[in-house]
Amino acid sequence: MSPEQTSLLQGTLDLLILKSLRAGEMHGLGISRRIQQLTGGTFVVKPGSLFPALHRMEEEGWIAAFWGESENNRRAKYYRMSKAGQKQLEAETKRWSRISLAIGQALEAS
Amino acid sequence: MSPEQTSLLQGTLDLLILKSLRAGEMHGLGISRRIQQLTGGTFVVKPGSLFPALHRMEEEGWIAAFWGESENNRRAKYYRMSKAGQKQLEAETKRWSRISLAIGQALEAS
DNA sequence: AGTCTCCTATCGGCGTTCTATACGAATACT
DNA sequence: AGTATTCGTATAGAACGCCGATAGGAGACT
C-alpha cells in the first residue's frame, strides 16, 4: 500500500521546490505536499531535507520568505519565487533534460 | 569547444559503470571512456570519481577484478560484472525509470 | 488539562562525488 | 641516451547535499 517512495537524487530537490512555487506562493509543508503530489507520490520530502534547502535557496536569492498564516490559522512562513529563481528554474530544467537524455540513451544502448 | 559536461547525479555512477560492463570485461579507464561515449560526451568520469566507485562496487560484490594487460601493453586491472551485479543493474535501471518518470511528470505539470 | 495535528527548525552523520596530487611503466621524440 | 608524453591506477581531503532524530510552539479538539 505504501507508495514505494524513492529517496531523491542530490541536486533534484531545488528543481522540485522551484517548480512547486511556480504555481504561486506557498509555505514549507505546503511545498512538501505539492512535491509529493507532482511526482505521484514517488518523492516524499521530509522536514529535515526541506527546510535546510529552503534556507539555502533563500540565501541564494532564488526565493523570498515572509511570515503569514496558514489555512489552519497557524503561523507559517510563505515562500515566493524571485526573478532569479525563475532563471534558476529554467537552468535546472535544462540541466535535467540533458542528464535525463544522456542516461536514457546510455541505457538504451546494446 | 569543450563538450559541456554535466557533473553527474549521485547514484548514477554505479548505474553507468554496470551498464558499461554489460558489454564485456573492461579496465578502469576503458570504463571511463565507454561512459563518455555512451552518454554522448555528457558525462566525463574522472579518476578521482571512478576508482573509489570501482573499489566500492567490488567490495559490494557487484564486480570482480583481475590484473591483465591493456591493448597498449600496459598493466591494467580488468573488471567483470558478477551475477549480483547483473541484479543490481536491473534494480538501478528500474530505480532510474521511476525517478525519471516522476520528475518528468512534475516538470510537465502546469 | 491533556493530547493531537500543524508548522518550523537544527544538529550530527553519512555516502558520494570532485579536486588535486602522485607514481610506475610503456611509448614517442629529438 | 635522455626527456617528454601518454596510459593506467591510486588516494587523501574537502565539499556537497540529503537523512534521521529531535525539538518546540501554537492552535484545535475532547
Coordinates of C-alpha atoms (C1' of nucleotides) in Angstrom, one line a residue:
Chain A
M1 CA 0.0 0.0 0.0
S2 CA 2.7 2.5 0.9
P3 CA 3.5 4.3 -2.3
E4 CA 7.1 3.0 -2.6
Q5 CA 9.0 6.2 -2.4
T6 CA 12.4 6.7 -3.7
S7 CA 15.0 8.8 -2.0
L8 CA 15.6 11.7 -4.2
L9 CA 18.8 12.3 -6.2
Q10 CA 21.0 15.0 -5.0
G11 CA 20.5 18.2 -6.9
T12 CA 16.9 17.4 -7.7
L13 CA 15.3 18.9 -4.7
D14 CA 15.9 22.5 -5.7
L15 CA 14.3 21.8 -9.0
L16 CA 11.2 20.4 -7.5
I17 CA 10.9 23.2 -5.0
L18 CA 11.1 25.8 -7.6
K19 CA 8.7 24.0 -9.8
S20 CA 6.2 23.9 -7.0
L21 CA 6.5 27.6 -6.3
R22 CA 5.7 28.4 -9.9
A23 CA 2.1 27.7 -9.1
G24 CA 2.2 30.5 -6.5
E25 CA 3.4 31.3 -3.0
M26 CA 3.3 28.5 -0.6
H27 CA 4.5 27.6 2.9
G28 CA 7.0 24.9 3.7
L29 CA 4.9 21.9 4.4
G30 CA 2.7 23.0 1.5
I31 CA 5.6 22.7 -0.8
S32 CA 6.4 19.3 0.6
R33 CA 2.9 18.2 -0.1
R34 CA 2.9 19.6 -3.5
I35 CA 6.1 17.8 -4.5
Q36 CA 4.6 14.6 -3.3
Q37 CA 1.6 15.3 -5.4
L38 CA 3.5 16.4 -8.5
T39 CA 5.6 13.3 -8.5
G40 CA 2.7 11.0 -8.0
G41 CA 3.9 10.0 -4.5
T42 CA 7.3 8.9 -5.7
F43 CA 9.2 11.6 -3.8
V44 CA 8.5 12.4 -0.2
V45 CA 10.5 15.3 1.1
K46 CA 10.8 15.3 4.9
P47 CA 11.3 18.4 7.0
G48 CA 15.0 17.5 7.6
S49 CA 15.6 17.8 3.9
L50 CA 13.1 20.6 3.1
F51 CA 14.0 23.4 5.5
P52 CA 17.7 23.4 5.0
A53 CA 17.1 23.5 1.3
L54 CA 14.6 26.4 1.6
H55 CA 17.0 28.4 3.7
R56 CA 19.8 27.7 1.3
M57 CA 17.7 28.8 -1.6
E58 CA 16.6 31.9 0.2
E59 CA 20.2 32.9 0.9
E60 CA 20.9 32.2 -2.8
G61 CA 18.2 34.7 -3.7
W62 CA 16.0 32.3 -5.6
I63 CA 13.1 32.5 -3.2
A64 CA 11.9 35.2 -0.8
A65 CA 10.2 34.4 2.5
F66 CA 7.6 36.2 4.6
W67 CA 5.5 35.2 7.6
G68 CA 1.8 34.7 7.2
E69 CA -1.0 32.5 8.4
S70 CA -1.9 29.1 7.0
E71 CA -5.3 27.8 6.0
N72 CA -5.5 26.4 9.5
N73 CA -4.7 29.7 11.4
R74 CA -1.2 28.7 12.1
R75 CA 1.9 30.8 11.9
A76 CA 3.6 29.8 8.6
K77 CA 6.4 31.0 6.6
Y78 CA 5.5 31.6 3.0
Y79 CA 7.9 31.4 0.1
R80 CA 7.7 33.1 -3.3
M81 CA 9.9 32.6 -6.3
S82 CA 12.1 35.6 -7.2
K83 CA 13.1 36.6 -10.7
A84 CA 16.5 34.9 -10.1
G85 CA 14.6 31.8 -9.0
Q86 CA 12.8 31.8 -12.3
K87 CA 16.1 31.8 -14.1
Q88 CA 17.4 29.1 -11.9
L89 CA 14.3 27.0 -12.6
E90 CA 14.9 27.3 -16.3
A91 CA 18.6 26.4 -15.9
E92 CA 17.9 23.4 -13.8
T93 CA 15.2 22.2 -16.1
K94 CA 17.7 22.3 -18.9
R95 CA 20.2 20.5 -16.8
W96 CA 17.7 17.8 -16.1
S97 CA 16.9 17.4 -19.7
R98 CA 20.5 16.9 -20.6
I99 CA 21.0 14.4 -17.8
S100 CA 17.9 12.5 -18.5
L101 CA 18.6 12.3 -22.2
A102 CA 22.2 11.2 -21.7
I103 CA 21.3 8.4 -19.2
G104 CA 18.3 7.4 -21.3
Q105 CA 20.5 6.9 -24.3
A106 CA 23.1 5.1 -22.3
L107 CA 20.6 2.6 -21.1
E108 CA 19.1 2.0 -24.5
A109 CA 22.5 1.1 -25.9
S110 CA 23.1 -2.6 -26.6
Chain B
M1 CA 34.6 23.7 -28.0
S2 CA 34.7 21.6 -24.8
P3 CA 31.7 19.3 -24.9
E4 CA 29.9 21.0 -22.0
Q5 CA 29.8 18.2 -19.5
T6 CA 27.5 18.0 -16.6
S7 CA 28.5 16.8 -13.2
L8 CA 26.7 13.6 -12.6
L9 CA 23.9 13.0 -10.1
Q10 CA 24.7 10.9 -7.1
G11 CA 23.7 7.4 -7.5
T12 CA 24.1 7.5 -11.2
L13 CA 27.7 6.5 -11.5
D14 CA 27.1 2.9 -10.4
L15 CA 24.4 2.5 -13.0
L16 CA 26.6 3.8 -15.8
I17 CA 29.5 1.6 -14.7
L18 CA 27.4 -1.5 -14.6
K19 CA 25.9 -0.7 -17.9
S20 CA 29.3 -0.3 -19.4
L21 CA 30.4 -3.7 -18.2
R22 CA 27.4 -5.4 -19.7
A23 CA 29.3 -5.2 -23.0
G24 CA 32.1 -7.3 -21.5
E25 CA 35.1 -7.0 -19.2
M26 CA 37.0 -3.8 -19.3
H27 CA 39.7 -1.9 -17.4
G28 CA 39.2 1.3 -15.4
L29 CA 40.0 3.9 -17.9
G30 CA 38.2 1.9 -20.5
I31 CA 35.0 2.1 -18.5
S32 CA 35.5 5.8 -18.1
R33 CA 35.8 6.2 -21.9
R34 CA 32.9 4.0 -22.5
I35 CA 30.7 6.1 -20.2
Q36 CA 31.7 9.2 -22.0
Q37 CA 30.8 7.5 -25.3
L38 CA 27.5 6.0 -24.1
T39 CA 26.3 9.4 -22.9
G40 CA 27.4 11.3 -26.0
G41 CA 30.1 13.2 -24.0
T42 CA 27.7 14.5 -21.5
F43 CA 29.3 12.7 -18.6
V44 CA 33.0 12.6 -18.1
V45 CA 34.1 10.5 -15.2
K46 CA 37.5 11.4 -13.8
P47 CA 39.8 9.0 -12.0
G48 CA 39.1 10.5 -8.6
S49 CA 35.4 9.5 -9.0
L50 CA 35.9 6.3 -10.9
F51 CA 38.3 4.3 -8.8
P52 CA 36.7 4.8 -5.4
A53 CA 33.4 3.7 -7.1
L54 CA 35.0 0.6 -8.6
H55 CA 36.6 -0.4 -5.3
R56 CA 33.3 0.1 -3.5
M57 CA 31.4 -1.9 -6.0
E58 CA 34.0 -4.7 -5.9
E59 CA 33.6 -4.8 -2.1
E60 CA 29.9 -4.9 -2.7
G61 CA 30.3 -8.0 -4.9
W62 CA 28.8 -6.4 -8.0
I63 CA 32.0 -6.6 -10.0
A64 CA 35.1 -8.8 -9.8
A65 CA 38.6 -7.6 -10.6
F66 CA 41.7 -9.3 -12.1
W67 CA 45.0 -8.0 -13.4
G68 CA 45.7 -8.2 -17.1
E69 CA 47.3 -6.3 -19.9
S70 CA 45.8 -3.5 -21.9
E71 CA 45.7 -3.0 -25.6
N72 CA 48.8 -0.9 -25.2
N73 CA 50.8 -3.5 -23.3
R74 CA 50.2 -1.8 -20.0
R75 CA 49.4 -3.4 -16.7
A76 CA 45.7 -2.8 -16.2
K77 CA 43.0 -4.0 -13.8
Y78 CA 40.1 -5.6 -15.5
Y79 CA 36.6 -5.7 -14.2
R80 CA 33.8 -8.1 -14.9
M81 CA 30.2 -7.9 -13.8
S82 CA 29.1 -10.6 -11.4
K83 CA 25.7 -12.2 -11.1
A84 CA 24.9 -9.9 -8.2
G85 CA 26.0 -7.0 -10.4
Q86 CA 23.5 -8.1 -13.0
K87 CA 20.8 -8.0 -10.5
Q88 CA 22.0 -4.6 -9.2
L89 CA 21.9 -3.3 -12.8
E90 CA 18.3 -4.3 -13.2
A91 CA 17.4 -2.8 -9.8
E92 CA 19.1 0.5 -10.6
T93 CA 17.6 0.6 -14.0
K94 CA 14.2 0.3 -12.5
R95 CA 15.0 2.9 -10.0
W96 CA 16.1 5.3 -12.7
S97 CA 12.9 4.7 -14.6
R98 CA 10.8 5.6 -11.6
I99 CA 12.8 8.7 -10.9
S100 CA 12.9 9.9 -14.4
L101 CA 9.2 9.4 -14.9
A102 CA 8.3 11.1 -11.6
I103 CA 10.4 14.2 -12.4
G104 CA 9.3 14.3 -15.9
Q105 CA 5.7 14.4 -14.9
A106 CA 6.4 17.0 -12.3
L107 CA 8.0 19.2 -14.9
E108 CA 5.2 18.8 -17.4
A109 CA 2.6 19.9 -14.9
S110 CA 1.2 23.4 -15.3
Chain C
dA1 C1' -5.7 19.6 31.3
dG2 C1' -4.2 16.7 28.0
dT3 C1' -3.4 15.2 23.5
dC4 C1' -3.2 15.7 18.7
dT5 C1' -2.1 18.0 14.4
dC6 C1' 0.3 21.7 12.1
dC7 C1' 4.5 24.1 11.1
dT8 C1' 9.1 25.4 11.5
dA9 C1' 13.8 24.4 13.0
dT10 C1' 18.5 22.4 13.7
dC11 C1' 22.2 19.1 14.5
dG12 C1' 25.1 15.2 13.5
dG13 C1' 26.1 11.9 10.4
dC14 C1' 26.8 9.7 6.2
dG15 C1' 27.7 8.5 1.5
dT16 C1' 29.1 10.1 -2.9
dT17 C1' 31.5 13.0 -6.0
dC18 C1' 35.3 16.4 -7.0
dT19 C1' 40.0 18.5 -7.0
dA20 C1' 44.5 17.8 -6.6
dT21 C1' 48.3 15.0 -6.5
dA22 C1' 51.1 11.1 -7.1
dC23 C1' 53.6 7.3 -9.2
dG24 C1' 55.1 3.4 -12.2
dA25 C1' 55.6 1.8 -16.8
dA26 C1' 55.5 1.9 -21.9
dT27 C1' 55.9 4.5 -25.9
dA28 C1' 57.4 8.7 -28.7
dC29 C1' 60.5 12.3 -29.6
dT30 C1' 64.9 14.6 -30.5
Chain D
dA1 C1' 70.5 8.4 -24.4
dG2 C1' 67.7 11.3 -22.2
dT3 C1' 63.4 13.6 -22.0
dA4 C1' 58.6 14.1 -22.5
dT5 C1' 54.2 12.3 -23.1
dT6 C1' 50.6 9.0 -22.7
dC7 C1' 48.5 5.3 -20.2
dG8 C1' 46.7 3.3 -16.1
dT9 C1' 45.9 3.1 -11.2
dA10 C1' 45.6 5.1 -6.7
dT11 C1' 44.5 8.1 -2.5
dA12 C1' 43.8 11.9 0.5
dG13 C1' 41.0 15.9 1.6
dA14 C1' 37.2 18.7 1.0
dA15 C1' 32.6 20.0 -0.5
dC16 C1' 28.2 18.8 -1.0
dG17 C1' 23.5 17.7 0.0
dC18 C1' 20.3 14.5 1.8
dC19 C1' 18.5 11.9 6.1
dG20 C1' 17.1 10.6 10.8
dA21 C1' 16.3 12.2 15.1
dT22 C1' 14.8 15.5 17.9
dA23 C1' 12.8 19.7 19.5
dG24 C1' 9.3 23.1 20.4
dG25 C1' 5.5 26.5 19.9
dA26 C1' 0.7 27.2 18.9
dG27 C1' -4.0 26.2 17.6
dA28 C1' -7.9 22.7 17.9
dC29 C1' -10.5 19.2 20.0
dT30 C1' -12.1 16.3 23.9

